[in-house]
Amino acid sequence: GGGASVGGCGGACVSAGCAATGVTSMSFVGPGNGDFITETTYKYVGAGQGNLAVSTPVTILYGRILGLILLLLLLILLLVFLLQPKATTSTTTTPYTTQREVHPIGECTFWGDPHVRTFDGGRPSFYGDGEYWIVLSKFVKIQGRYMGTKYTKGLAATNKVIVGGAFLHGHTVTVGTLESGDLTSDGKPILQSFPSSFSLPAGLGTVTYNGDGALVDPATSVWEKRVVTMHLPM
């Protein structure tokens, strides 16, 4: 009859395929989800005519300048170290000298069958045969042999004396009785004539055989004096 129908999406009756729309605008929908991108363009309109200008940011050079200063200082210090005068060193060598230990001076005398006057003033006497140390120390070694004789009616008397030790550097001097004629150094005969003298190796001392010297026992003055004297490094 008299009614009218409206086509499209503006009627009171809305079909299933229509939807209402508003004002169209561009909005950000995230990377990879849209169809458009933005671009910015600038147009030159003459000096002083626009509201934008090209400017270059000021770069701060303080770090570079400080690095150059430190490098320069290091080079200066290196040059000063290399160019400074070399210090001269001298070595003074003190000659090494050995000093012999000083000991108190004493005297020990022994004679006959045998009588002894010791370093400390003792006067012991011995009458038995045997071989005994007369002096035994780190540096000096003197050994005596005692045997009976016809002059002492079989009682022991000094028969031989051997002198050695470190102070003679391993050398020895042996003096026997007048009858035996035993006068040797390192086992080799010395002083084979009267009077005579002998020098020990390396200038260690001398041994003389003559009539000089004092008799320890006046009873022996009835015989011709034949005295062996040793000058040794003590």
CSV table of C-alpha atoms in Angstrom, one decimal:
chain,number,residue,atom,x,y,z
A,1,GLY,CA,0.0,0.0,0.0
A,2,GLY,CA,1.4,3.3,0.9
A,3,GLY,CA,4.7,2.3,2.8
A,4,ALA,CA,8.3,2.9,1.5
A,5,SER,CA,11.5,0.9,1.9
A,6,VAL,CA,15.0,2.4,2.4
A,7,GLY,CA,18.0,0.8,0.8
A,8,GLY,CA,21.5,0.8,2.3
A,9,CYS,CA,22.5,1.0,5.9
A,10,GLY,CA,20.6,4.1,6.9
A,11,GLY,CA,17.1,2.6,7.5
A,12,ALA,CA,15.4,1.5,10.7
A,13,CYS,CA,15.7,-2.0,9.7
A,14,VAL,CA,19.4,-3.0,9.7
A,15,SER,CA,20.5,-5.9,7.7
A,16,ALA,CA,23.1,-8.4,8.9
A,17,GLY,CA,25.8,-7.1,6.5
A,18,CYS,CA,25.8,-3.5,7.5
A,19,ALA,CA,27.7,-1.7,10.3
A,20,ALA,CA,27.7,1.9,11.5
A,21,THR,CA,30.9,4.1,10.7
A,22,GLY,CA,32.3,7.4,12.0
A,23,VAL,CA,34.9,10.0,10.9
A,24,THR,CA,38.0,8.4,9.2
A,25,SER,CA,41.4,9.1,10.7
A,26,MET,CA,45.0,7.5,10.7
A,27,SER,CA,46.0,5.7,13.9
A,28,PHE,CA,49.1,3.7,15.0
A,29,VAL,CA,48.4,-0.1,15.0
A,30,GLY,CA,51.9,-1.4,15.6
A,31,PRO,CA,54.8,-2.7,13.4
A,32,GLY,CA,53.6,-5.1,10.7
A,33,ASN,CA,49.9,-4.5,11.3
A,34,GLY,CA,49.2,-1.4,9.2
A,35,ASP,CA,49.3,-0.4,5.5
A,36,PHE,CA,50.9,3.0,5.7
A,37,ILE,CA,54.1,4.7,7.0
A,38,THR,CA,54.9,8.3,7.8
A,39,GLU,CA,57.4,10.5,6.0
A,40,THR,CA,58.7,13.9,7.0
A,41,THR,CA,59.7,16.4,4.2
A,42,TYR,CA,61.2,20.0,4.6
A,43,LYS,CA,60.8,22.8,2.1
A,44,TYR,CA,63.3,25.7,1.8
A,45,VAL,CA,61.5,29.1,1.8
A,46,GLY,CA,64.4,31.5,2.0
A,47,ALA,CA,66.8,32.8,4.7
A,48,GLY,CA,64.8,34.0,7.7
A,49,GLN,CA,61.4,33.1,6.2
A,50,GLY,CA,60.7,29.8,7.9
A,51,ASN,CA,60.6,28.4,11.5
A,52,LEU,CA,63.2,25.6,11.1
A,53,ALA,CA,67.0,25.7,10.6
A,54,VAL,CA,69.8,23.2,10.2
A,55,SER,CA,72.1,23.0,13.2
A,56,THR,CA,75.1,20.8,14.2
A,57,PRO,CA,75.4,19.6,17.8
A,58,VAL,CA,78.5,20.7,19.7
A,59,THR,CA,80.8,17.7,20.4
A,60,ILE,CA,82.4,17.7,23.8
A,61,LEU,CA,86.2,17.1,23.3
A,62,TYR,CA,87.3,17.1,27.0
A,63,GLY,CA,87.9,13.3,27.1
A,64,ARG,CA,90.1,13.4,24.0
A,65,ILE,CA,92.1,16.5,25.2
A,66,LEU,CA,92.7,14.9,28.6
A,67,GLY,CA,93.9,11.7,26.9
A,68,LEU,CA,96.4,13.6,24.7
A,69,ILE,CA,97.7,15.5,27.8
A,70,LEU,CA,98.3,12.2,29.7
A,71,LEU,CA,100.1,10.7,26.7
A,72,LEU,CA,102.3,13.8,26.4
A,73,LEU,CA,103.2,13.6,30.1
A,74,LEU,CA,104.2,9.9,29.7
A,75,LEU,CA,106.4,10.8,26.7
A,76,ILE,CA,108.1,13.5,28.7
A,77,LEU,CA,108.8,11.2,31.7
A,78,LEU,CA,110.2,8.6,29.4
A,79,LEU,CA,112.5,11.1,27.8
A,80,VAL,CA,113.7,12.3,31.2
A,81,PHE,CA,114.4,8.7,32.3
A,82,LEU,CA,116.3,7.9,29.1
A,83,LEU,CA,118.4,11.1,29.0
A,84,GLN,CA,119.3,11.3,32.7
A,85,PRO,CA,123.0,10.6,33.5
A,86,LYS,CA,123.8,7.0,34.3
A,87,ALA,CA,124.8,6.5,37.9
A,88,THR,CA,128.3,5.0,38.3
A,89,THR,CA,128.8,2.3,40.8
A,90,SER,CA,132.1,1.3,42.3
A,91,THR,CA,133.0,-1.8,44.3
A,92,THR,CA,135.6,-1.7,47.0
A,93,THR,CA,137.1,-5.0,47.9
A,94,THR,CA,138.6,-5.3,51.3
A,95,PRO,CA,141.6,-7.7,51.3
A,96,TYR,CA,141.0,-10.8,53.3
A,97,THR,CA,143.6,-11.4,55.9
A,98,THR,CA,143.9,-14.2,58.3
A,99,GLN,CA,145.0,-13.3,61.8
A,100,ARG,CA,146.5,-16.0,63.9
A,101,GLU,CA,144.8,-16.4,67.2
A,102,VAL,CA,147.0,-15.0,70.0
A,103,HIS,CA,147.6,-17.3,72.9
A,104,PRO,CA,149.5,-16.8,76.2
A,105,ILE,CA,153.2,-17.6,75.9
A,106,GLY,CA,154.4,-20.4,78.1
A,107,GLU,CA,157.4,-22.7,78.4
A,108,CYS,CA,157.5,-26.5,78.7
A,109,THR,CA,160.8,-28.3,79.4
A,110,PHE,CA,161.5,-32.0,79.6
A,111,TRP,CA,164.8,-33.9,79.8
A,112,GLY,CA,166.4,-37.0,81.1
A,113,ASP,CA,164.5,-40.0,82.5
A,114,PRO,CA,162.2,-37.9,81.9
A,115,HIS,CA,161.7,-34.9,84.1
A,116,VAL,CA,159.1,-32.4,83.0
A,117,ARG,CA,158.4,-28.7,83.8
A,118,THR,CA,154.9,-28.2,82.4
A,119,PHE,CA,153.3,-25.0,81.0
A,120,ASP,CA,151.5,-24.5,84.3
A,121,GLY,CA,154.6,-25.0,86.4
A,122,GLY,CA,154.1,-28.6,87.4
A,123,ARG,CA,157.1,-30.9,87.9
A,124,PRO,CA,156.0,-34.6,87.3
A,125,SER,CA,158.6,-37.4,86.6
A,126,PHE,CA,158.1,-40.6,84.8
A,127,TYR,CA,160.2,-43.8,84.7
A,128,GLY,CA,158.3,-46.2,82.5
A,129,ASP,CA,159.0,-47.2,78.9
A,130,GLY,CA,156.5,-46.1,76.2
A,131,GLU,CA,155.5,-43.5,73.8
A,132,TYR,CA,153.5,-40.5,75.1
A,133,TRP,CA,152.2,-37.1,74.0
A,134,ILE,CA,154.3,-34.3,75.3
A,135,VAL,CA,152.2,-31.6,73.6
A,136,LEU,CA,148.8,-32.4,72.0
A,137,SER,CA,146.8,-29.5,70.7
A,138,LYS,CA,144.9,-28.4,67.6
A,139,PHE,CA,148.0,-27.0,66.0
A,140,VAL,CA,151.0,-28.5,67.7
A,141,LYS,CA,151.7,-32.2,68.3
A,142,ILE,CA,155.0,-33.4,70.0
A,143,GLN,CA,155.4,-37.0,70.9
A,144,GLY,CA,158.2,-38.6,72.9
A,145,ARG,CA,159.5,-42.2,73.1
A,146,TYR,CA,161.0,-43.3,76.5
A,147,MET,CA,163.3,-46.3,76.9
A,148,GLY,CA,165.7,-47.7,79.5
A,149,THR,CA,169.4,-47.0,79.1
A,150,LYS,CA,172.6,-48.2,80.6
A,151,TYR,CA,173.2,-44.8,82.0
A,152,THR,CA,170.0,-44.8,84.0
A,153,LYS,CA,170.3,-48.5,85.1
A,154,GLY,CA,167.3,-49.5,83.0
A,155,LEU,CA,165.0,-46.7,84.0
A,156,ALA,CA,163.3,-44.9,81.1
A,157,ALA,CA,164.9,-41.9,79.5
A,158,THR,CA,164.0,-39.7,76.5
A,159,ASN,CA,164.9,-41.7,73.4
A,160,LYS,CA,163.3,-39.8,70.6
A,161,VAL,CA,161.1,-36.7,70.0
A,162,ILE,CA,158.9,-36.1,67.0
A,163,VAL,CA,157.5,-32.6,66.3
A,164,GLY,CA,154.5,-32.1,63.9
A,165,GLY,CA,151.0,-30.8,63.6
A,166,ALA,CA,149.0,-28.2,61.6
A,167,PHE,CA,151.5,-25.4,62.3
A,168,LEU,CA,154.1,-27.4,60.2
A,169,HIS,CA,151.5,-28.0,57.4
A,170,GLY,CA,151.9,-31.8,57.8
A,171,HIS,CA,155.7,-31.9,57.9
A,172,THR,CA,157.6,-33.6,60.8
A,173,VAL,CA,161.0,-33.3,62.4
A,174,THR,CA,162.4,-36.3,64.3
A,175,VAL,CA,165.4,-36.1,66.8
A,176,GLY,CA,166.8,-39.3,68.3
A,177,THR,CA,169.7,-40.0,70.7
A,178,LEU,CA,173.4,-39.2,69.9
A,179,GLU,CA,174.2,-42.9,69.6
A,180,SER,CA,171.3,-43.5,67.1
A,181,GLY,CA,172.1,-40.4,64.9
A,182,ASP,CA,168.4,-40.2,64.1
A,183,LEU,CA,167.8,-36.7,62.7
A,184,THR,CA,165.1,-36.7,60.0
A,185,SER,CA,162.4,-34.5,58.4
A,186,ASP,CA,159.4,-36.2,56.8
A,187,GLY,CA,161.4,-39.5,57.2
A,188,LYS,CA,164.4,-38.3,55.2
A,189,PRO,CA,167.9,-37.8,56.9
A,190,ILE,CA,168.9,-34.2,57.7
A,191,LEU,CA,171.8,-32.6,59.6
A,192,GLN,CA,174.3,-35.3,58.6
A,193,SER,CA,177.3,-33.2,59.5
A,194,PHE,CA,178.3,-31.2,62.6
A,195,PRO,CA,177.7,-28.3,62.7
A,196,SER,CA,174.9,-28.0,60.0
A,197,SER,CA,171.5,-26.5,59.4
A,198,PHE,CA,168.3,-27.4,57.6
A,199,SER,CA,165.4,-25.3,56.2
A,200,LEU,CA,161.9,-26.7,56.3
A,201,PRO,CA,159.8,-26.5,53.1
A,202,ALA,CA,158.0,-23.2,52.2
A,203,GLY,CA,160.1,-21.3,54.8
A,204,LEU,CA,158.3,-22.8,57.7
A,205,GLY,CA,161.4,-22.8,59.9
A,206,THR,CA,165.0,-24.0,60.4
A,207,VAL,CA,166.7,-26.7,62.3
A,208,THR,CA,170.3,-26.3,63.4
A,209,TYR,CA,172.8,-28.8,64.9
A,210,ASN,CA,175.8,-27.3,66.7
A,211,GLY,CA,177.3,-26.7,70.1
A,212,ASP,CA,175.3,-23.6,70.9
A,213,GLY,CA,172.7,-23.5,73.6
A,214,ALA,CA,172.2,-24.0,77.4
A,215,LEU,CA,172.1,-27.5,79.0
A,216,VAL,CA,168.9,-28.3,80.9
A,217,ASP,CA,170.7,-30.8,83.2
A,218,PRO,CA,174.2,-29.7,84.4
A,219,ALA,CA,175.0,-33.4,84.8
A,220,THR,CA,175.3,-33.7,81.0
A,221,SER,CA,178.1,-31.2,80.8
A,222,VAL,CA,180.7,-34.0,81.0
A,223,TRP,CA,180.0,-34.7,77.3
A,224,GLU,CA,180.6,-32.5,74.3
A,225,LYS,CA,177.6,-30.3,73.6
A,226,ARG,CA,175.7,-31.4,70.5
A,227,VAL,CA,172.5,-29.4,70.5
A,228,VAL,CA,169.6,-29.5,68.0
A,229,THR,CA,167.6,-26.2,67.9
A,230,MET,CA,164.3,-25.8,66.1
A,231,HIS,CA,163.1,-22.4,65.0
A,232,LEU,CA,159.4,-23.0,64.1
A,233,PRO,CA,156.4,-20.8,63.3
A,234,MET,CA,154.9,-20.2,66.7
